[in-house]
XYZ file of C-alpha atoms in Angstrom:
579
model
C -21.643 -27.637 -17.453
C -22.994 -29.922 -20.135
C -20.423 -32.510 -19.060
C -20.827 -32.228 -15.022
C -24.084 -31.317 -14.317
C -25.117 -34.545 -12.688
C -22.577 -34.010 -9.784
C -24.866 -31.390 -8.514
C -28.315 -32.022 -10.159
C -30.491 -31.182 -7.318
C -29.283 -27.553 -7.689
C -28.962 -27.330 -11.409
C -31.860 -29.235 -12.643
C -34.395 -29.581 -9.524
C -33.847 -26.088 -8.217
C -32.867 -23.979 -11.203
C -34.619 -26.088 -13.861
C -31.445 -26.277 -16.040
C -31.758 -28.623 -19.091
C -28.318 -29.982 -19.413
C -28.845 -31.232 -23.395
C -30.207 -27.468 -24.115
C -27.238 -25.074 -24.888
C -29.530 -21.933 -24.531
C -30.801 -23.204 -21.218
C -27.152 -23.686 -19.896
C -26.151 -20.216 -21.213
C -29.386 -18.635 -19.281
C -28.192 -20.324 -15.995
C -24.711 -18.986 -16.393
C -25.680 -15.745 -17.211
C -28.605 -15.120 -14.845
C -27.741 -17.549 -11.828
C -24.040 -17.958 -11.376
C -23.566 -14.670 -13.967
C -20.380 -15.975 -15.249
C -21.742 -14.725 -19.103
C -23.374 -11.705 -20.254
C -27.170 -11.317 -19.896
C -28.714 -12.461 -23.160
C -30.399 -9.250 -24.713
C -33.823 -10.706 -25.197
C -33.653 -12.140 -21.734
C -33.853 -8.400 -20.006
C -36.760 -7.474 -18.540
C -38.612 -4.872 -20.693
C -40.273 -2.063 -18.919
C -38.341 -2.789 -15.587
C -38.244 0.025 -13.396
C -34.856 1.608 -13.330
C -34.068 3.708 -10.415
C -32.002 6.999 -11.341
C -28.695 6.916 -9.840
C -28.528 9.258 -6.929
C -26.164 12.221 -7.351
C -23.790 12.556 -4.261
C -23.496 15.358 -1.981
C -19.701 15.945 -0.532
C -19.751 15.537 3.423
C -17.624 18.628 4.851
C -18.639 17.652 8.407
C -17.003 14.615 10.114
C -20.522 13.119 11.656
C -20.141 11.658 15.157
C -21.846 8.510 14.035
C -19.147 7.831 11.422
C -16.715 8.278 14.387
C -18.670 6.295 16.555
C -18.337 3.315 14.128
C -14.756 3.632 13.670
C -14.680 3.189 17.642
C -17.089 0.304 17.716
C -14.865 -1.507 15.244
C -11.584 -0.727 17.225
C -10.251 1.337 14.177
C -9.007 3.866 16.651
C -5.754 4.588 14.842
C -7.918 5.099 11.612
C -9.908 7.288 13.567
C -7.100 9.285 14.806
C -5.485 9.713 11.376
C -8.747 10.556 9.544
C -9.714 13.224 12.524
C -6.349 14.833 12.539
C -6.286 15.163 8.540
C -10.084 16.133 8.452
C -9.375 19.684 7.919
C -7.055 19.124 5.200
C -9.346 16.560 3.483
C -12.175 19.303 3.479
C -9.923 22.111 1.988
C -9.130 19.267 -0.996
C -12.707 18.503 -1.333
C -13.847 21.892 -1.418
C -11.078 22.621 -4.239
C -12.431 19.325 -5.884
C -16.054 20.913 -5.706
C -15.115 23.959 -7.381
C -13.401 22.126 -10.392
C -16.845 20.761 -11.256
C -16.661 21.801 -14.956
C -13.604 19.384 -15.186
C -15.418 16.285 -14.464
C -19.202 15.086 -14.178
C -20.927 14.951 -10.902
C -20.312 11.751 -9.101
C -23.090 9.421 -8.053
C -23.612 7.774 -4.701
C -22.458 4.196 -4.465
C -23.207 1.533 -1.826
C -19.816 0.480 -0.527
C -18.637 -2.515 1.606
C -15.366 -2.398 3.118
C -14.207 -5.964 4.476
C -10.510 -5.422 6.246
C -10.091 -8.932 6.026
C -6.308 -8.798 7.392
C -7.647 -7.147 10.543
C -10.507 -9.421 10.798
C -7.894 -12.454 10.865
C -5.317 -10.523 13.150
C -7.232 -7.840 15.292
C -4.292 -7.507 17.210
C -2.855 -5.657 14.648
C -4.985 -2.958 15.098
C -3.516 -2.348 18.506
C 0.086 -2.746 17.543
C -0.502 0.557 15.428
C 0.168 2.560 18.528
C 3.206 0.591 19.615
C 5.139 0.457 16.325
C 3.228 -2.198 14.290
C 3.113 -2.315 10.511
C 1.048 0.870 9.455
C 1.607 1.054 5.572
C -1.735 -0.690 4.722
C -3.416 0.972 7.940
C -2.521 4.498 6.297
C -4.138 3.103 2.979
C -7.640 1.969 4.367
C -7.657 5.059 6.429
C -7.268 7.499 3.425
C -9.464 5.129 1.245
C -12.164 5.393 4.051
C -11.857 8.940 4.305
C -12.145 9.748 0.632
C -15.040 7.487 0.110
C -16.867 9.133 3.271
C -16.302 12.737 2.090
C -17.201 12.081 -1.435
C -20.569 11.140 -0.147
C -20.836 7.319 -0.629
C -22.927 5.233 1.593
C -20.006 3.053 3.393
C -20.100 -0.033 5.491
C -17.165 -1.366 7.437
C -16.886 -4.815 8.757
C -13.756 -6.285 10.632
C -14.987 -9.402 11.639
C -14.309 -12.738 9.687
C -17.950 -14.063 10.773
C -20.288 -11.115 11.064
C -19.238 -9.638 7.818
C -21.509 -12.280 6.110
C -24.567 -10.886 7.068
C -24.081 -7.935 4.761
C -23.810 -10.097 1.798
C -26.063 -13.228 0.308
C -24.322 -16.532 1.303
C -25.934 -19.362 -0.542
C -29.180 -20.584 1.417
C -28.395 -24.591 0.243
C -25.050 -25.375 0.209
C -23.114 -25.468 -2.991
C -26.023 -24.008 -4.664
C -26.130 -20.290 -5.967
C -29.194 -18.326 -5.489
C -30.726 -15.515 -7.676
C -30.361 -12.254 -6.109
C -29.307 -8.706 -6.708
C -26.157 -7.989 -4.683
C -26.370 -5.556 -1.941
C -23.131 -3.284 -2.961
C -21.986 -1.443 -5.857
C -18.437 -1.959 -4.748
C -16.729 -4.148 -2.124
C -13.283 -3.250 -1.054
C -11.181 -6.051 0.594
C -7.735 -7.406 0.764
C -6.662 -10.949 -0.064
C -7.543 -12.413 3.388
C -11.062 -11.001 2.818
C -11.407 -12.220 -0.645
C -10.081 -15.827 0.650
C -12.611 -15.616 3.440
C -15.455 -14.705 0.875
C -14.469 -17.599 -1.521
C -14.607 -19.738 1.178
C -18.048 -18.685 2.708
C -19.901 -16.914 -0.327
C -19.257 -19.210 -3.447
C -21.013 -20.343 -5.250
C -22.875 -16.898 -4.661
C -19.557 -15.209 -5.218
C -19.932 -14.669 -9.214
C -22.162 -11.601 -9.088
C -20.162 -9.828 -6.421
C -16.870 -10.701 -8.245
C -16.856 -7.625 -10.847
C -17.635 -5.201 -7.925
C -14.936 -6.674 -5.872
C -11.701 -4.442 -5.337
C -8.513 -5.816 -4.117
C -6.125 -3.581 -2.169
C -2.664 -5.545 -2.612
C 0.454 -3.511 -1.542
C 2.834 -4.954 -4.199
C 0.547 -5.883 -6.736
C -0.455 -8.913 -8.835
C 0.530 -10.195 -12.009
C -1.633 -11.749 -14.395
C -0.114 -15.342 -14.510
C -0.991 -15.345 -10.265
C -4.618 -13.719 -10.789
C -5.750 -16.546 -13.399
C -6.192 -19.680 -11.388
C -6.359 -22.084 -13.900
C -2.899 -20.662 -15.665
C -0.906 -23.597 -16.982
C 2.573 -21.832 -18.143
C 5.644 -21.995 -16.229
C 5.807 -19.458 -13.217
C 9.199 -18.862 -12.125
C 9.191 -19.809 -8.196
C 5.715 -21.380 -8.726
C 2.438 -20.549 -7.978
C 1.357 -19.144 -4.483
C -1.815 -19.503 -2.530
C -2.468 -15.784 -2.915
C -4.376 -14.156 -5.511
C -6.226 -16.583 -8.120
C -8.925 -14.250 -7.913
C -9.856 -14.430 -11.550
C -10.722 -10.989 -11.852
C -9.659 -7.933 -14.083
C -6.191 -7.117 -13.247
C -7.478 -3.515 -12.418
C -9.669 -4.379 -9.728
C -6.503 -5.102 -7.800
C -5.238 -1.563 -6.311
C -1.555 -1.078 -5.360
C 0.333 1.368 -2.731
C 2.726 2.605 -5.505
C 2.374 2.911 -9.107
C 4.649 0.102 -9.708
C 2.947 -1.773 -12.943
C 0.347 -0.570 -15.186
C -1.380 -3.666 -14.744
C -3.056 -2.942 -11.432
C -4.737 0.291 -10.265
C -2.397 2.778 -8.624
C -4.572 3.970 -5.357
C -1.869 5.265 -3.246
C -2.266 6.961 -0.044
C -1.962 10.540 1.385
C 1.374 11.848 2.554
C 0.507 15.730 3.060
C -0.693 19.212 1.828
C 0.676 20.431 -1.636
C 3.783 22.297 -0.894
C 3.956 25.762 -2.551
C 6.465 26.319 -5.257
C 8.043 29.370 -3.428
C 8.673 27.059 -0.476
C 11.993 27.722 1.113
C 14.677 24.864 2.248
C 14.195 24.380 5.758
C 16.837 24.885 8.142
C 18.600 21.660 9.045
C 21.024 20.029 11.644
C 23.335 17.083 10.462
C 20.950 14.534 11.867
C 20.252 11.037 10.229
C 17.028 9.330 11.346
C 16.952 5.451 10.685
C 13.969 4.239 8.958
C 13.710 1.011 11.208
C 11.099 0.347 13.776
C 11.994 -3.314 14.566
C 15.316 -4.687 15.710
C 15.393 -7.167 12.647
C 15.562 -4.081 10.277
C 18.866 -2.984 11.940
C 20.863 -6.448 11.947
C 24.068 -6.407 9.865
C 24.207 -2.543 9.460
C 26.573 -1.542 12.010
C 29.344 -1.070 9.671
C 27.191 1.126 7.286
C 25.595 3.142 10.008
C 29.241 3.638 11.355
C 30.352 5.246 8.272
C 26.929 7.489 8.515
C 28.004 8.295 12.124
C 31.239 9.998 11.143
C 29.016 12.833 9.466
C 25.809 12.665 11.202
C 24.207 12.452 14.537
C 22.097 9.086 14.148
C 18.638 8.953 15.721
C 16.009 6.187 15.698
C 12.107 5.634 16.533
C 12.137 2.121 17.047
C 9.439 0.328 18.915
C 9.713 -1.517 22.397
C 12.885 -3.626 22.457
C 14.589 -5.807 25.201
C 18.055 -4.520 26.491
C 19.422 -7.546 24.568
C 18.069 -6.695 21.395
C 19.512 -2.882 21.664
C 22.665 -4.196 22.661
C 22.890 -6.594 19.821
C 21.429 -4.435 16.969
C 21.652 -0.654 18.040
C 24.908 1.099 17.851
C 25.372 2.752 21.308
C 25.592 6.337 19.804
C 21.975 6.147 18.242
C 19.635 8.619 20.026
C 16.142 6.928 20.725
C 12.841 8.592 20.333
C 10.588 5.632 20.895
C 7.491 5.821 18.855
C 6.468 9.261 18.107
C 3.205 10.651 17.571
C 2.590 11.904 14.052
C 2.971 15.786 14.931
C 6.072 14.822 16.885
C 7.586 12.818 13.983
C 7.190 15.454 11.364
C 8.991 18.016 14.118
C 11.672 15.539 13.964
C 11.931 15.359 10.265
C 11.982 19.118 9.748
C 15.360 19.301 11.660
C 16.611 15.884 9.866
C 19.140 16.157 7.136
C 19.051 12.660 6.005
C 16.293 9.909 6.213
C 18.478 6.707 6.304
C 16.974 3.796 4.684
C 18.023 0.146 5.639
C 16.986 -1.705 2.895
C 13.864 -2.786 4.559
C 10.812 -2.394 4.940
C 9.967 -2.151 1.370
C 8.026 0.596 -0.349
C 6.445 2.104 2.860
C 4.808 5.604 3.266
C 7.799 6.938 5.536
C 10.345 7.726 2.829
C 7.645 10.060 1.223
C 6.863 11.819 4.322
C 10.509 12.370 4.834
C 10.865 14.164 1.813
C 7.745 16.132 2.261
C 9.637 17.423 5.356
C 12.756 18.541 3.427
C 14.701 15.346 4.200
C 17.015 13.701 1.609
C 16.122 10.033 1.425
C 19.052 7.474 1.662
C 17.656 4.796 -0.621
C 19.124 1.445 -0.231
C 20.060 -0.077 -3.593
C 19.679 -3.666 -4.588
C 21.879 -5.449 -7.047
C 20.738 -7.889 -7.872
C 17.207 -6.928 -7.762
C 15.177 -8.409 -5.049
C 12.418 -10.787 -6.647
C 10.361 -14.032 -5.331
C 13.479 -16.053 -6.591
C 16.063 -14.482 -4.232
C 14.339 -13.010 -1.277
C 12.165 -14.721 1.378
C 9.698 -11.900 1.586
C 8.567 -12.107 -1.890
C 8.686 -15.789 -2.271
C 4.518 -15.939 -1.505
C 3.831 -12.464 -3.442
C 1.872 -12.960 -6.434
C 4.189 -10.830 -8.676
C 7.663 -11.128 -10.659
C 8.463 -7.788 -10.134
C 12.177 -6.929 -9.527
C 12.831 -4.567 -6.842
C 15.768 -2.394 -7.732
C 15.913 -0.680 -4.203
C 14.082 -0.139 -1.010
C 11.620 2.240 -2.540
C 11.640 2.059 -6.497
C 9.300 4.939 -6.778
C 11.596 7.193 -5.042
C 14.411 6.241 -6.983
C 12.598 6.560 -10.520
C 9.768 9.079 -10.053
C 11.818 11.391 -7.792
C 15.603 10.911 -7.750
C 18.294 13.495 -6.885
C 18.550 15.671 -5.134
C 15.725 14.341 -2.961
C 16.407 10.718 -3.075
C 19.889 9.096 -3.284
C 19.787 5.582 -4.358
C 23.177 3.793 -2.955
C 24.507 0.405 -2.596
C 24.678 0.521 1.048
C 27.241 -2.221 1.321
C 29.747 -0.063 -0.641
C 30.929 2.013 2.460
C 33.100 4.289 0.079
C 29.915 5.207 -1.981
C 28.086 5.704 1.214
C 30.467 8.087 2.414
C 30.649 10.023 -0.932
C 27.133 10.344 -0.873
C 26.506 11.274 2.773
C 28.994 13.991 1.981
C 27.250 15.297 -0.999
C 24.037 15.178 0.653
C 25.265 17.707 3.439
C 26.314 19.716 0.593
C 22.960 19.714 -0.907
C 20.319 22.176 0.203
C 16.774 20.730 -0.956
C 13.182 22.258 -0.396
C 10.305 20.128 1.041
C 8.779 18.222 -2.105
C 5.638 16.313 -2.659
C 4.010 15.172 -6.058
C 0.251 16.089 -6.202
C -0.801 12.291 -6.333
C 0.269 12.090 -2.486
C -1.776 15.159 -1.345
C -5.558 14.944 -0.364
C -7.000 15.936 -3.393
C -4.695 13.741 -5.444
C -6.029 10.737 -3.516
C -9.507 12.238 -3.761
C -9.457 12.430 -7.822
C -8.201 9.077 -8.106
C -10.697 7.285 -5.569
C -13.681 9.329 -7.177
C -12.430 8.573 -10.803
C -12.005 4.557 -10.061
C -15.240 4.529 -8.249
C -17.366 6.512 -10.798
C -16.013 5.233 -14.282
C -14.842 1.745 -13.668
C -17.598 -0.690 -14.326
C -16.527 -4.071 -14.532
C -19.914 -5.597 -14.703
C -21.654 -3.959 -17.381
C -18.610 -2.240 -19.453
C -21.165 0.477 -20.335
C -18.282 3.159 -20.588
C -14.556 3.315 -21.495
C -12.164 5.122 -18.918
C -9.796 6.433 -20.199
C -11.449 6.817 -23.654
C -10.273 4.868 -26.480
C -9.473 7.945 -28.412
C -6.364 8.358 -25.834
C -4.625 5.344 -27.268
C -1.338 5.638 -29.005
C -0.454 2.316 -30.730
C 3.156 1.005 -30.582
C 4.501 -1.963 -32.253
C 7.719 -3.096 -29.950
C 10.976 -4.648 -30.677
C 11.653 -8.262 -30.045
C 12.278 -8.983 -25.966
C 10.500 -5.601 -24.776
C 7.531 -5.605 -22.656
C 4.837 -3.070 -23.499
C 6.094 -0.958 -20.099
C 9.568 -0.860 -21.840
C 7.643 0.197 -25.476
C 5.383 2.710 -24.030
C 8.154 4.143 -21.968
C 10.265 4.701 -24.939
C 7.451 6.930 -26.478
C 7.356 8.809 -22.974
C 3.831 7.155 -22.153
C 2.304 4.611 -20.133
C 0.956 1.259 -21.304
C -3.039 1.171 -21.104
C -4.028 -2.391 -20.446
C -7.688 -1.473 -20.795
C -7.039 -1.110 -24.448
C -5.877 -4.524 -25.167
C -9.107 -6.109 -25.872
C -9.400 -3.116 -28.847
C -6.336 -4.317 -30.745
C -6.486 -8.022 -30.196
C -6.459 -8.629 -34.155
C -4.185 -9.439 -37.020
C -5.507 -6.202 -38.572
C -3.896 -4.038 -36.025
C -0.451 -6.257 -36.172
C -0.788 -5.733 -40.090
C -0.618 -1.943 -39.566
C 2.861 -2.545 -38.434
C 3.733 -4.881 -41.424
C 3.544 -8.099 -39.452
C 3.101 -10.731 -41.980
C 1.784 -13.785 -39.893
C 2.646 -17.166 -41.322
C -0.223 -18.454 -39.090
C -2.433 -17.084 -36.280
C -2.925 -18.931 -33.014
C -5.878 -17.787 -30.558
C -4.598 -18.847 -26.932
C -4.235 -17.969 -23.568
C -0.995 -16.096 -23.559
C 0.546 -13.459 -21.584
C 2.137 -11.941 -24.766
C -0.969 -11.340 -26.833
C -1.150 -9.763 -29.221
C 2.461 -10.339 -30.639
C 4.391 -11.309 -33.433
C 7.288 -14.136 -33.299
C 10.198 -13.268 -35.178
C 11.514 -16.811 -35.257
C 8.286 -18.572 -36.508
C 6.425 -15.460 -37.838
C 3.476 -16.603 -35.880
C 0.954 -14.143 -34.766
C -0.609 -14.649 -31.275
C -3.983 -13.143 -30.237
C -5.567 -13.237 -26.763
C -8.106 -16.121 -25.980
C -8.358 -14.869 -22.088
C -8.982 -11.204 -21.662
C -7.847 -11.669 -18.009
C -4.392 -12.215 -19.027
C -3.894 -9.187 -21.128
C -0.447 -7.575 -19.247
C 1.843 -4.968 -19.948
C 4.863 -6.395 -18.105
C 5.449 -9.833 -20.014
C 8.260 -10.312 -22.573
C 10.117 -12.965 -24.506
C 13.170 -12.791 -26.549
C 11.297 -13.629 -29.941
C 8.082 -11.697 -29.436
C 7.162 -8.226 -30.650
C 4.540 -7.231 -28.619
C 1.703 -4.737 -30.163
C 1.250 -2.280 -27.083
C -1.474 0.383 -26.252
C 0.022 3.353 -24.568
C -1.435 6.475 -23.316
C 0.016 9.932 -22.350
C -0.265 10.597 -18.757
C -0.061 13.736 -16.079
C 3.029 14.167 -14.566
C 2.263 14.257 -10.942
C -0.933 11.920 -11.390
C 0.369 8.930 -13.402
C -3.030 7.052 -12.978
C -4.837 9.688 -15.245
C -4.090 10.469 -18.861
C -3.932 14.344 -19.687
C -7.172 14.604 -20.613
C -8.780 12.412 -17.807
C -10.414 13.850 -14.798
């Protein structure tokens, strides 16, 4: 700022009275106008009236005004899902309310939801009824329902132009305004964030700490930090670069502790004494589009020796059907949710084709008592060897079509098999037919599980003021890893999870010394490994840039200092004492 103020002197000097030669003046500008820095204590307005936050009242009625809003915005598929599931939401909310002693009463938040992807591609909203992609739509529906029933003040936009009327776009181009953000929280996706960056900057800074980005596959630290200078395998991508806390990024599945696991709803809790459903030797293929079926003929032929093969694919031309769909497949077209559940209740095996990745359908099938045949990937799929992930802002290695089902559920509900090895496929399907399973659904995929997460994330996480710690620091389990291991690995060895919010508390040589690390020198720099100890150089590294703290990074010579915590077995987003 002191070097380049003259580029926009009319804004900085004339409009905001910045004195470039005065460091205090620069800090005041950066804390009170663009809000990159904390507000200086003596600049706080003494005696300013502070309105007590209003306690929220749960909504047990689905108001017609809310339904009309969804209709007006063409969110008809979301409307139908929310309406159909509303009695279950109410039951979960009432149970949530009776557990009031477990948690404090939550406060009303003003919340803005900008569905950026649907603003840019409104046709996706219509395609939902004819076989279009539903994963993200499921998650958005459940988030909206949870926020609504929790009693929050929710505003929704699906227009890439009119959404700006809800926010404070700069009055003068290239010059930030002094204003109070209209919303406590803003939920969007990367398309929405990109639009905000384009139209709201330089007023984006006060909003940045309020933004929550829904990102199906997650974002790694080096992609989130816009000026990261290290080497990124496969190079950078146009996505991400949001420069926000990684926990402001919310995912479909709990695949990385660096991001928040928001999830979605699969169904109701399943009683422990539930009986296995009577199943027919039916295999239902998980694949709505012709491209999913390509090259899978031998695999399906092998399964067809033992199973009656069914499919629920969208409209295809006769040529596509002839080329990709075996003649023995019984087609049901695109089914409604109730009809699909009825078919799943009769189905023995839910057949994965290897794509789509990490969708809701396998969990829905398992909840109906199906066994999921999960396609194994060897080598794992990632941005270096799979086109689908090339532009994704993550270095994750997917070991199967649905890693959550593989790791967190497993047999007898999930068989993860190399589907190119037909002898293994045949052995697996024979074992499945001999295996009797009950419907199964972990708590985190129920309405109440979703409600608990949405409430906690909205109530406890304040990335603007950092006035509260959640989970509390007392839950930290400090561990020193062996060379070459990530903090995910280190914490897993202790049957715990890496908790990235604690990194800032252990970013010191004192904590490294607790584990006998004798630093030949200490370097504070932008690092994916900090805090860490290098076994080759005996150098200790501390973090200079907090948004680069990450649980997943590792290097052969680096011993990482790792903050871990325990977790609830079927609600991994929470520590055992967190509610």
